[in-house]
């Protein structure tokens, strides 16, 4: 059989990508358990306009 699929197409692999994301999330969870919630965060959260560091130091809007 020929001509069923064009040569310029490719199959997307969703399962492999999902497995990589799950492994990454598991690794991030392990880091947070070992070193604390603020030990790892998105880069955008630590910029001048980011609030993650400040919010981590508060409970219910008040400093600990």
CSV table of C-alpha atoms in Angstrom, one decimal:
chain,number,residue,atom,x,y,z
A,1,UNK,CA,0.0,0.0,0.0
A,2,UNK,CA,1.3,3.4,-0.9
A,3,UNK,CA,0.1,6.9,-0.8
A,4,UNK,CA,-1.9,6.7,2.4
A,5,UNK,CA,0.2,9.2,4.3
A,6,UNK,CA,2.1,12.2,2.8
A,7,UNK,CA,5.9,12.2,3.3
A,8,UNK,CA,5.8,15.7,4.8
A,9,UNK,CA,3.6,14.7,7.7
A,10,UNK,CA,4.6,13.5,11.1
A,11,UNK,CA,2.7,11.8,14.0
A,12,UNK,CA,2.5,13.7,17.2
A,13,UNK,CA,3.5,11.8,20.3
A,14,UNK,CA,1.4,12.9,23.3
A,15,UNK,CA,2.1,10.0,25.7
A,16,UNK,CA,5.9,10.5,25.9
A,17,UNK,CA,5.4,14.3,26.5
A,18,UNK,CA,2.9,13.6,29.3
A,19,UNK,CA,5.3,11.1,30.9
A,20,UNK,CA,8.1,13.7,30.9
A,21,UNK,CA,5.8,16.3,32.5
A,22,UNK,CA,4.7,13.9,35.2
A,23,UNK,CA,8.4,13.0,35.9
A,24,UNK,CA,9.2,16.7,36.2
A,25,UNK,CA,6.2,17.4,38.5
A,26,UNK,CA,7.3,14.5,40.7
A,27,UNK,CA,10.9,15.9,40.9
A,28,UNK,CA,9.6,19.4,41.8
A,29,UNK,CA,7.4,18.0,44.5
A,30,UNK,CA,10.4,16.1,46.0
A,31,UNK,CA,12.4,19.3,46.1
A,32,UNK,CA,9.6,21.2,47.8
A,33,UNK,CA,9.1,18.5,50.4
A,34,UNK,CA,12.8,18.4,51.2
A,35,UNK,CA,13.6,22.1,51.0
A,36,UNK,CA,10.3,23.9,51.5
A,37,UNK,CA,7.6,25.4,49.3
A,38,UNK,CA,9.6,28.5,48.4
A,39,UNK,CA,12.7,26.5,47.4
A,40,UNK,CA,11.7,26.4,43.8
A,41,UNK,CA,9.4,28.7,41.8
A,42,UNK,CA,8.9,30.2,38.4
A,43,UNK,CA,11.4,32.8,37.4
A,44,UNK,CA,8.6,35.4,36.8
A,45,UNK,CA,7.7,35.1,40.4
A,46,UNK,CA,11.0,36.5,41.6
A,47,UNK,CA,11.1,39.5,39.4
A,48,UNK,CA,10.4,43.0,40.7
A,49,UNK,CA,6.7,42.7,40.0
A,50,UNK,CA,6.5,39.1,41.2
A,51,UNK,CA,4.8,38.4,44.6
A,52,UNK,CA,5.7,34.8,45.3
A,53,UNK,CA,8.5,35.4,47.7
A,54,UNK,CA,6.6,38.0,49.7
A,55,UNK,CA,3.4,35.9,49.8
A,56,UNK,CA,5.4,32.9,51.0
A,57,UNK,CA,6.4,34.9,54.1
A,58,UNK,CA,2.8,35.6,55.0
A,59,UNK,CA,-0.1,33.7,56.5
A,60,UNK,CA,-3.6,35.1,55.7
A,61,UNK,CA,-2.0,38.3,54.4
A,62,UNK,CA,0.0,38.9,57.6
A,63,UNK,CA,3.7,38.3,58.2
A,64,UNK,CA,4.5,35.2,60.2
